[in-house]
Each structure stands twice: as structure tokens, then as C-alpha cells.
CSV table of C-alpha atoms and ligand atoms in Angstrom, one decimal:
chain,number,residue,atom,x,y,z
A,1,MET,CA,0.2,0.1,0.2
A,2,ALA,CA,1.3,3.8,-1.1
A,3,GLU,CA,2.1,5.7,2.0
A,4,GLY,CA,-0.8,7.8,4.1
A,5,GLY,CA,-3.3,5.3,2.0
A,6,TRP,CA,-5.6,5.4,-1.2
A,7,THR,CA,-8.8,8.5,-2.1
A,8,LEU,CA,-11.0,6.4,-3.4
A,9,GLY,CA,-13.3,9.2,-5.7
A,10,ILE,CA,-17.3,9.5,-6.3
A,11,GLU,CA,-18.4,11.1,-9.8
A,12,SER,CA,-22.0,11.4,-10.0
A,13,THR,CA,-22.7,14.4,-10.9
A,14,ALA,CA,-24.6,13.4,-14.2
A,15,HIS,CA,-25.3,10.1,-16.7
A,16,THR,CA,-22.3,8.5,-14.8
A,17,LEU,CA,-21.1,7.4,-11.8
A,18,SER,CA,-17.6,5.9,-12.1
A,19,PHE,CA,-15.7,5.2,-8.7
A,20,GLY,CA,-11.7,6.4,-9.9
A,21,LEU,CA,-8.5,5.6,-7.0
A,22,VAL,CA,-5.4,7.2,-6.8
A,23,ASP,CA,-2.6,5.9,-4.1
A,24,GLY,CA,-0.8,8.5,-1.1
A,25,ASN,CA,1.1,9.8,-3.9
A,26,GLY,CA,-2.0,11.2,-5.6
A,27,LEU,CA,-0.2,8.8,-8.8
A,28,PRO,CA,-4.3,7.4,-10.7
A,29,TYR,CA,-5.7,4.6,-11.4
A,30,PRO,CA,-7.9,4.2,-14.0
A,31,SER,CA,-12.5,4.0,-13.0
A,32,ILE,CA,-14.7,1.5,-13.1
A,33,SER,CA,-18.0,3.2,-14.2
A,34,ASP,CA,-21.3,3.6,-16.2
A,35,THR,CA,-23.6,5.0,-18.7
A,36,VAL,CA,-27.2,6.0,-18.1
A,37,ARG,CA,-27.9,5.7,-22.1
A,38,PRO,CA,-31.1,6.4,-22.4
A,39,ASP,CA,-33.9,5.1,-25.0
A,40,LYS,CA,-35.4,7.8,-26.2
A,41,GLY,CA,-34.6,11.8,-24.6
A,42,GLY,CA,-32.0,13.1,-23.0
A,43,ILE,CA,-31.5,12.2,-19.5
A,44,HIS,CA,-34.1,12.5,-16.6
A,45,PRO,CA,-32.4,13.3,-13.6
A,46,ARG,CA,-33.8,10.7,-11.4
A,47,GLU,CA,-33.9,8.1,-14.0
A,48,ALA,CA,-29.5,8.7,-14.3
A,49,ALA,CA,-30.0,8.8,-9.9
A,50,ASP,CA,-31.7,5.4,-10.0
A,51,HIS,CA,-29.7,4.2,-12.1
A,52,HIS,CA,-26.3,5.7,-9.7
A,53,LYS,CA,-27.9,4.1,-6.7
A,54,GLU,CA,-28.5,0.6,-8.5
A,55,LYS,CA,-25.2,0.4,-10.2
A,56,ALA,CA,-22.7,2.1,-7.2
A,57,PRO,CA,-22.4,-2.7,-5.4
A,58,GLU,CA,-21.0,-3.6,-8.2
A,59,LEU,CA,-18.6,-1.2,-8.9
A,60,PHE,CA,-17.3,-0.1,-5.7
A,61,ALA,CA,-16.8,-4.2,-5.2
A,62,ARG,CA,-14.9,-4.0,-9.2
A,63,ILE,CA,-12.5,-1.8,-7.9
A,64,LEU,CA,-11.6,-2.8,-5.3
A,65,SER,CA,-11.4,-6.3,-6.7
A,66,ASP,CA,-9.7,-4.9,-9.9
A,67,ASN,CA,-6.8,-3.6,-7.3
A,68,ASP,CA,-6.7,-5.8,-5.2
A,69,LEU,CA,-7.8,-4.0,-2.6
A,70,HIS,CA,-8.9,-4.3,1.0
A,71,PRO,CA,-11.9,-1.2,2.0
A,72,SER,CA,-10.2,-0.2,5.3
A,73,GLU,CA,-7.3,0.4,3.1
A,74,ILE,CA,-8.5,3.5,1.3
A,75,SER,CA,-8.2,6.5,3.4
A,76,SER,CA,-10.4,8.6,2.3
A,77,ILE,CA,-13.6,9.5,0.3
A,78,ALA,CA,-13.7,12.3,-2.5
A,79,PHE,CA,-17.0,13.0,-3.9
A,80,SER,CA,-18.7,15.7,-6.9
A,81,GLN,CA,-19.9,17.9,-4.2
A,82,GLY,CA,-21.2,20.0,-7.5
A,83,PRO,CA,-22.1,21.4,-10.4
A,84,GLY,CA,-24.7,18.6,-11.4
A,85,LEU,CA,-28.1,17.4,-11.3
A,86,GLY,CA,-29.6,17.2,-8.0
A,87,PRO,CA,-30.4,14.2,-7.9
A,88,CYS,CA,-27.5,12.6,-9.0
A,89,LEU,CA,-24.9,14.2,-7.3
A,90,ARG,CA,-27.5,13.3,-3.7
A,91,ILE,CA,-26.6,9.8,-4.2
A,92,GLY,CA,-22.3,10.3,-4.7
A,93,ALA,CA,-22.7,12.2,-1.8
A,94,SER,CA,-24.6,9.9,0.2
A,95,ILE,CA,-22.8,7.3,-0.4
A,96,ALA,CA,-19.6,8.5,0.2
A,97,ARG,CA,-21.1,9.6,3.3
A,98,GLY,CA,-21.9,6.5,4.2
A,99,LEU,CA,-18.4,4.9,2.9
A,100,SER,CA,-17.0,7.7,5.2
A,101,LYS,CA,-18.9,6.7,8.4
A,102,LYS,CA,-17.9,2.3,7.8
A,103,LEU,CA,-14.6,3.4,6.6
A,104,ASN,CA,-14.2,5.5,9.2
A,105,ALA,CA,-13.1,7.8,6.2
A,106,PRO,CA,-12.5,11.5,6.3
A,107,LEU,CA,-14.8,12.8,3.4
A,108,ILE,CA,-14.3,15.5,0.7
A,109,GLY,CA,-16.8,17.4,-1.2
A,110,VAL,CA,-14.7,18.5,-4.7
A,111,ASN,CA,-15.7,21.1,-7.0
A,112,HIS,CA,-16.8,18.6,-10.6
A,113,CYS,CA,-15.2,21.6,-13.4
A,114,VAL,CA,-12.1,22.2,-11.0
A,115,ALA,CA,-11.6,17.8,-10.9
A,116,HIS,CA,-11.3,17.9,-15.1
A,117,ILE,CA,-9.0,20.8,-14.7
A,118,GLU,CA,-6.4,19.6,-12.0
A,119,ILE,CA,-6.5,15.3,-14.3
A,120,GLY,CA,-5.2,16.7,-17.3
A,121,ARG,CA,-2.7,19.3,-15.0
A,122,GLN,CA,-1.9,16.1,-13.6
A,123,GLN,CA,-2.0,14.1,-17.0
A,124,CYS,CA,-0.7,15.9,-19.3
A,125,GLY,CA,2.8,17.6,-16.9
A,126,CYS,CA,1.6,21.1,-18.0
A,127,ASP,CA,2.4,23.6,-15.7
A,128,ASP,CA,0.6,27.3,-15.9
A,129,PRO,CA,-2.4,26.7,-18.8
A,130,VAL,CA,-5.5,27.9,-20.4
A,131,LEU,CA,-8.2,26.1,-20.1
A,132,LEU,CA,-10.4,24.6,-22.9
A,133,TYR,CA,-12.9,23.0,-20.5
A,134,VAL,CA,-15.4,21.4,-22.5
A,135,SER,CA,-18.1,18.8,-21.8
A,136,GLY,CA,-21.6,18.1,-22.0
A,137,GLY,CA,-22.8,20.9,-19.5
A,138,ASN,CA,-20.0,23.2,-20.1
A,139,THR,CA,-17.8,25.2,-21.8
A,140,GLN,CA,-15.4,27.6,-19.5
A,141,VAL,CA,-11.6,29.1,-21.3
A,142,ILE,CA,-10.1,29.6,-18.4
A,143,ALA,CA,-7.4,30.5,-16.1
A,144,ARG,CA,-5.5,31.0,-13.5
A,145,LEU,CA,-4.8,33.3,-11.6
A,146,GLU,CA,-4.2,34.8,-8.0
A,147,GLY,CA,-5.7,31.4,-5.9
A,148,ARG,CA,-8.7,30.2,-8.6
A,149,TYR,CA,-9.9,29.7,-11.9
A,150,ARG,CA,-11.5,32.1,-13.5
A,151,VAL,CA,-13.2,32.1,-15.5
A,152,LEU,CA,-12.7,34.5,-19.2
A,153,GLY,CA,-15.0,33.1,-21.2
A,154,GLU,CA,-18.4,31.1,-21.5
A,155,THR,CA,-20.9,30.0,-23.1
A,156,LEU,CA,-23.5,32.4,-22.4
A,157,ASP,CA,-26.5,29.5,-23.6
A,158,ILE,CA,-26.4,25.1,-24.0
A,159,GLY,CA,-22.9,23.8,-23.2
A,160,ILE,CA,-21.2,22.5,-26.5
A,161,GLY,CA,-21.4,18.9,-25.5
A,162,ASN,CA,-25.5,19.2,-25.0
A,163,MET,CA,-26.1,20.7,-28.6
A,164,LEU,CA,-24.2,18.5,-30.5
A,165,ASP,CA,-26.2,15.2,-27.8
A,166,LYS,CA,-28.9,17.4,-29.2
A,167,PHE,CA,-28.4,17.3,-32.5
A,168,ALA,CA,-27.8,14.2,-33.3
A,169,ARG,CA,-30.7,13.2,-30.8
A,170,ALA,CA,-33.0,15.4,-34.0
A,171,HIS,CA,-31.7,12.5,-35.7
A,172,GLY,CA,-32.1,8.8,-34.4
A,173,ILE,CA,-28.8,9.1,-32.8
A,174,PRO,CA,-28.3,8.0,-28.6
A,175,PHE,CA,-26.9,9.9,-25.9
A,176,PRO,CA,-23.3,10.5,-26.5
A,177,GLY,CA,-24.2,12.1,-29.9
A,178,GLY,CA,-20.9,13.3,-29.9
A,179,PRO,CA,-18.9,11.0,-30.8
A,180,VAL,CA,-21.1,9.7,-33.8
A,181,ILE,CA,-21.5,13.5,-35.1
A,182,GLU,CA,-16.7,13.4,-35.1
A,183,LYS,CA,-17.7,10.1,-37.3
A,184,LEU,CA,-19.9,11.3,-39.4
A,185,ALA,CA,-17.4,14.3,-39.5
A,186,LEU,CA,-15.0,12.1,-40.9
A,187,GLU,CA,-16.6,10.5,-43.6
A,188,TRP,CA,-18.2,12.8,-44.9
A,189,TYR,CA,-14.7,14.8,-45.1
A,190,SER,CA,-13.1,11.5,-46.4
A,191,GLN,CA,-15.0,10.7,-48.9
A,192,ASN,CA,-15.4,14.2,-50.8
A,193,SER,CA,-11.8,16.4,-52.9
A,194,GLU,CA,-14.0,19.4,-52.2
A,195,HIS,CA,-14.6,21.1,-48.8
A,196,SER,CA,-16.1,23.9,-49.9
A,197,MET,CA,-18.5,25.6,-46.8
A,198,GLU,CA,-20.4,27.1,-49.0
A,199,GLY,CA,-23.8,26.5,-48.2
A,200,LEU,CA,-22.5,25.2,-45.3
A,201,GLU,CA,-22.7,28.3,-43.2
A,202,LEU,CA,-23.8,28.0,-39.5
A,203,PRO,CA,-24.0,31.7,-37.4
A,204,TYR,CA,-20.3,31.9,-35.6
A,205,ALA,CA,-21.2,31.4,-31.5
A,206,VAL,CA,-18.6,33.7,-30.8
A,207,ARG,CA,-19.6,37.7,-27.6
A,208,GLY,CA,-16.6,39.1,-26.7
A,209,MET,CA,-15.4,36.1,-25.0
A,210,ASP,CA,-18.0,34.3,-24.3
A,211,LEU,CA,-19.8,31.1,-26.2
A,212,ALA,CA,-22.9,31.1,-27.3
A,213,PHE,CA,-24.0,27.1,-28.7
A,214,SER,CA,-28.0,28.1,-29.2
A,215,GLY,CA,-28.2,30.1,-32.5
A,216,VAL,CA,-25.8,27.1,-34.2
A,217,LEU,CA,-28.0,24.6,-32.9
A,218,THR,CA,-31.5,26.3,-35.3
A,219,ALA,CA,-29.6,26.4,-37.5
A,220,ALA,CA,-27.5,23.5,-38.2
A,221,LEU,CA,-31.1,21.2,-38.2
A,222,LYS,CA,-32.4,23.7,-40.8
A,223,LEU,CA,-29.6,23.0,-43.0
A,224,VAL,CA,-30.5,18.9,-42.8
A,225,GLU,CA,-34.6,19.8,-42.5
A,226,ASN,CA,-32.7,21.2,-46.3
A,227,GLY,CA,-31.8,18.8,-47.7
A,228,LYS,CA,-28.0,19.3,-46.8
A,229,PRO,CA,-26.6,15.5,-46.0
A,230,LEU,CA,-25.6,14.9,-42.5
A,231,GLY,CA,-22.5,14.4,-42.6
A,232,ALA,CA,-21.4,17.5,-44.5
A,233,VAL,CA,-23.6,19.7,-41.7
A,234,CYS,CA,-21.6,17.4,-39.2
A,235,TRP,CA,-18.2,18.3,-40.7
A,236,SER,CA,-19.9,21.9,-40.6
A,237,LEU,CA,-21.0,22.5,-37.2
A,238,GLN,CA,-17.9,20.9,-36.5
A,239,GLU,CA,-15.4,23.2,-37.6
A,240,HIS,CA,-17.9,26.1,-36.6
A,241,VAL,CA,-18.1,25.7,-33.3
A,242,PHE,CA,-14.4,24.1,-32.5
A,243,SER,CA,-13.4,27.1,-34.3
A,244,ALA,CA,-14.9,29.8,-31.7
A,245,CYS,CA,-13.8,27.2,-29.0
A,246,VAL,CA,-10.2,27.8,-30.0
A,247,GLU,CA,-10.2,31.9,-31.1
A,248,VAL,CA,-11.7,32.3,-27.2
A,249,ALA,CA,-8.4,29.9,-26.4
A,250,GLU,CA,-6.5,32.0,-28.7
A,251,ARG,CA,-7.3,35.7,-26.8
A,252,ALA,CA,-7.1,33.8,-23.4
A,253,LEU,CA,-3.5,33.0,-24.1
A,254,SER,CA,-2.8,36.3,-25.0
A,255,HIS,CA,-4.4,38.2,-22.9
A,256,THR,CA,-3.1,36.4,-20.2
A,257,GLY,CA,0.8,35.5,-21.9
A,258,LYS,CA,0.6,32.4,-20.2
A,259,ASN,CA,1.9,29.0,-23.6
A,260,GLU,CA,0.4,26.4,-22.6
A,261,LEU,CA,-2.6,25.4,-24.1
A,262,LEU,CA,-4.9,22.5,-21.7
A,263,LEU,CA,-8.1,20.6,-23.1
A,264,GLY,CA,-10.8,19.2,-20.5
A,265,GLY,CA,-14.4,17.7,-20.9
A,266,GLY,CA,-15.5,14.8,-22.5
A,267,VAL,CA,-15.9,16.8,-25.3
A,268,ALA,CA,-11.6,17.0,-25.5
A,269,CYS,CA,-12.0,13.9,-26.7
A,270,ASN,CA,-12.1,15.1,-30.3
A,271,ASN,CA,-9.8,14.6,-32.6
A,272,ARG,CA,-10.2,17.4,-35.0
A,273,LEU,CA,-9.9,20.1,-31.4
A,274,ARG,CA,-7.2,18.2,-30.5
A,275,SER,CA,-5.8,19.3,-33.5
A,276,MET,CA,-7.4,22.8,-34.3
A,277,CYS,CA,-6.0,22.9,-30.7
A,278,GLN,CA,-2.1,21.8,-32.0
A,279,ILE,CA,-2.1,24.7,-35.0
A,280,MET,CA,-3.0,26.8,-33.7
A,281,SER,CA,-0.7,27.2,-30.5
A,282,ASN,CA,1.8,25.9,-32.8
A,283,GLU,CA,1.5,28.7,-34.5
A,284,ARG,CA,2.2,31.3,-31.2
A,285,ASP,CA,5.1,28.6,-30.5
A,286,SER,CA,2.2,27.7,-26.9
A,287,GLN,CA,1.7,24.3,-26.6
A,288,SER,CA,-1.4,22.4,-27.3
A,289,PHE,CA,-2.3,19.3,-24.3
A,290,ALA,CA,-5.2,16.7,-24.1
A,291,PRO,CA,-5.7,14.5,-21.8
A,292,PRO,CA,-6.1,10.4,-22.2
A,293,ARG,CA,-9.8,9.7,-23.2
A,294,MET,CA,-10.6,8.2,-20.0
A,295,TYR,CA,-10.0,11.0,-17.7
A,296,CYS,CA,-11.6,14.0,-20.7
A,297,ILE,CA,-15.1,12.6,-19.9
A,298,ASP,CA,-16.1,11.6,-16.2
A,299,ASN,CA,-14.7,9.6,-13.9
A,300,GLY,CA,-14.2,8.9,-10.2
A,301,THR,CA,-10.7,9.4,-11.0
A,302,MET,CA,-10.5,12.5,-11.5
A,303,ILE,CA,-12.2,12.8,-8.3
A,304,ALA,CA,-9.9,10.8,-6.9
A,305,ARG,CA,-6.9,13.4,-7.7
A,306,LEU,CA,-9.5,16.8,-6.9
A,307,GLY,CA,-9.6,15.6,-2.6
A,308,TRP,CA,-6.5,14.1,-2.7
A,309,LEU,CA,-4.4,17.9,-3.2
A,310,GLU,CA,-7.7,19.2,-1.1
A,311,GLN,CA,-6.8,16.7,1.6
A,312,GLY,CA,-2.9,18.1,1.0
A,313,ALA,CA,-3.7,21.5,1.4
A,314,GLY,CA,-5.6,20.4,5.1
A,315,ARG,CA,-8.6,20.7,4.0
A,316,ASN,CA,-11.5,17.9,4.5
A,317,THR,CA,-15.6,18.0,4.2
A,318,PRO,CA,-17.0,17.5,8.0
A,319,PHE,CA,-20.6,16.0,7.6
A,320,ALA,CA,-22.4,19.8,7.6
A,321,MET,CA,-21.2,20.8,5.4
A,322,SER,CA,-20.9,17.7,3.2
A,323,ALA,CA,-24.7,19.0,1.3
A,324,ILE,CA,-24.4,19.0,-2.5
A,325,ASP,CA,-24.7,22.4,-4.7
A,326,GLN,CA,-25.9,22.2,-8.0
A,327,TYR,CA,-24.7,25.4,-9.7
A,328,LEU,CA,-21.2,25.4,-8.2
A,329,ARG,CA,-18.7,27.3,-10.1
A,330,THR,CA,-15.4,26.9,-10.6
A,331,ASP,CA,-13.8,30.1,-9.0
A,332,GLN,CA,-16.1,29.4,-6.5
A,333,THR,CA,-12.5,26.8,-4.9
A,334,PRO,CA,-9.7,27.9,-3.7
A,335,ILE,CA,-6.4,26.5,-5.4
A,336,THR,CA,-3.4,26.1,-2.7
A,337,TRP,CA,-1.3,23.6,-4.1
A,338,SER,CA,1.7,24.8,-7.2
B,1,ATP,P1,-20.0,18.5,-17.2
B,1,ATP,O1,-20.8,18.2,-15.8
B,1,ATP,O2,-19.0,18.4,-17.0
B,1,ATP,O3,-20.8,19.8,-17.7
B,1,ATP,P2,-20.5,15.9,-18.2
B,1,ATP,O4,-20.7,15.2,-17.3
B,1,ATP,O5,-21.7,16.2,-19.1
B,1,ATP,O6,-20.3,18.0,-18.0
B,1,ATP,P3,-18.7,14.7,-19.9
B,1,ATP,O7,-18.8,13.5,-19.8
B,1,ATP,O8,-18.0,15.6,-19.0
B,1,ATP,O9,-19.3,14.8,-19.0
B,1,ATP,O10,-18.5,14.9,-21.6
B,1,ATP,C1,-20.0,13.9,-22.4
B,1,ATP,C2,-20.3,14.6,-23.1
B,1,ATP,O11,-18.2,14.5,-24.0
B,1,ATP,C3,-21.2,14.8,-24.2
B,1,ATP,O12,-22.0,15.9,-24.8
B,1,ATP,C4,-20.7,13.8,-25.4
B,1,ATP,O13,-21.2,13.6,-25.9
B,1,ATP,C5,-19.4,14.8,-25.9
B,1,ATP,N1,-18.2,13.9,-25.8
B,1,ATP,C6,-17.5,12.8,-25.5
B,1,ATP,N2,-17.2,12.1,-26.8
B,1,ATP,C7,-16.6,13.2,-27.9
B,1,ATP,C8,-16.3,13.5,-30.1
B,1,ATP,N3,-15.9,12.5,-29.8
B,1,ATP,N4,-16.5,14.7,-30.1
B,1,ATP,C9,-17.7,15.6,-29.7
B,1,ATP,N5,-18.1,15.5,-27.8
B,1,ATP,C10,-17.5,14.3,-27.5
B,2,FE2,FE1,-18.0,16.2,-16.4
């Protein structure tokens, strides 16, 4: 057993229940996860919460057996305290409280968005990056300034991932739609030598340092309704919204004088977005980083990692302070580690 024992991380903000571990030195071990995939419609918070409750015992048993651990070797329990869907967050928090009591291990409530950032820093070894955090519910450009991750720009309406999922769902593609849109876009791109945007133009999502996606979604749906091939619209949609994100990220690099860009969140799995970030960073003598895909999507390991950092900074969460916060913001969490 590593010095200081293991930290268990429990992720339950939305569609995924996940358990992950870091050892006593904060080194990550892969998560065991299960994601709700509704047959029809979007994610229903209550149904997702029921799913999490049902799956928890099996996933917890698997994370222990896969790592050859006895529960007594777990010395602290971290959980996502927010932001996210209330019913889902409450399940994660009550599992965490139960385990904390049973194992007599301190509880640490952590900020889900900050966890996406910290696992990326750990995995990529970058120091002081501008972050492009692109997930289902969030789209933010972030930089660390004076002890907080400050949001320099963000979506004014829906998250980029939710927009991609909605576009996909309208065409019968189940959650998560992002990876299928990526595949359709790439197929269309490789099958056509002409890569003209003519007739495929969409509104551009940049508003100063902020972004907006609902207008782009409506316009993309219209293009398909008006007979444009689905693959072509997927391609155009990706080009437009990813360019918008990369433009804001570039401006953030320029304003802050930083020279590292770090991607995070589920949409950061996308190869086209990764390559756009690479191109932009190369052009301005900066470096672009993206964590392995298993640490871009929601995962318990990132929660464990942030719990380990919080503990190292002398913080844990008494039961009385362990209520969830659906609306917790990235910049509400003090960052006191290097
Ligand atoms: P958060 O709570 O951090 O806002 P989230 O809980 O919705 O996010 P994540 O697991 O971080 O979840 O991200 C899920 C999103 O990532 C989904 O919208 C999914 O479509 C999108 N996604 C996953 N893979 C890809 C991909 N290859 N291309 C584009 N989008 C992707
Ligand atoms: Fe997430």
C-alpha cells in the first residue's frame, strides 16, 4: 500500500457513476464507470439517479477487486459536491457519507469542474495552462490567477456537448452524440475532395470572450431539414463551433501571456478539436495538451485526485458541510497547491 493510503473518488454529477482511485502519492488508477443511455430523449435526472443507486454496489466491488484492495486500505473518500444534476449529486454524496462512516475515513467534497482541470495537469505535466473546458454542460475558457481558476469566457446558453448531443438526438443518434458526429464528419470529409463551406454556413458562436451555441444548433437542424447531407452538416457544425472555442482560447493565451493550452471535458476526446488546438498553439509558439480520453470524460479518478490535493492542502469536509451544490462555479474553489 502506498504511503498515506488510497483516496477513493466518486463521480455522479450527471449521466455517469464512476469510482476511481489515487494512491498515497496522488498517482491515478483507472476508473470503473457506468453511463445511463436512455432509449429515448435526453438524460432524466431521476432516472439517472436511480441508475447510480442501482449500480453503486457492483462498481464499488469492482474497483476494489480490480486493484486488489481491501476496503480498510481506503483512507479518504472524495465525491463530486457540484455542479450537476441534484438527484444524481445526492446519490454520490450519500454513498460517500456512508463509506466515510463505515471506513472511518475523512470525507472530501470537491468541485467537478476543477477536477477536470487537475487531472489534465497531472496527466499532461503542464504547469500554468489556459484551459479549454468543453463538456456536456460546460464550455469555459479558464486561467489560474491569484489562487482561483478564473473563468475568462464561457457559453452564454448551452454547453457545447449538450448542443452536439441534441443535434445528434434529432437524427436518431443516442447519447452521447459527440463521438458519432465526429465519425460522420470525418467520413464525409474523407469521401469528398471539395471541402467547401458554401451552403453549409452557420452562425459563428463568439461573443467577445464568451460563446453561444443554441443559435448554431437551430441553424444546423435547418440545414438538414432543407436537404443538406447529415455528414456535411456534422462537418460544418464541428468546424464552426470548434473554431469559435479555439478563437476564445487563443485570445485568452494572448491576454494572459501564458504559453500552454490544456483541453479538458468530454468534448476534448474529439480529434478534430485536438488538432485545431495543436495548430493554433504551434502558430503562437505555445504548447497544446490533451489528457487521455478516459480522463476527459467524467471519471471517479479525477475526483480522487482533487480530493488528494485538497487533503494535502489541509482540507476535508465535515458531514454538516457535505450538502451538494448544484450551481457550484469553477471560481468558487480556492486553489492553494502548486
Ligand atoms: P460536465 O458536468 O463537466 O459539464 P458532463 O458531465 O456532461 O460534463 P463529460 O463526460 O465531461 O460530461 O462530457 C460528455 C460530453 O462529451 C457529451 O456531450 C459527449 O457527446 C461529448 N463527447 C464525448 N466524446 C466526444 C467526441 N469524440 N467528440 C465530441 N464530443 C464528445
Ligand atoms: Fe464533466
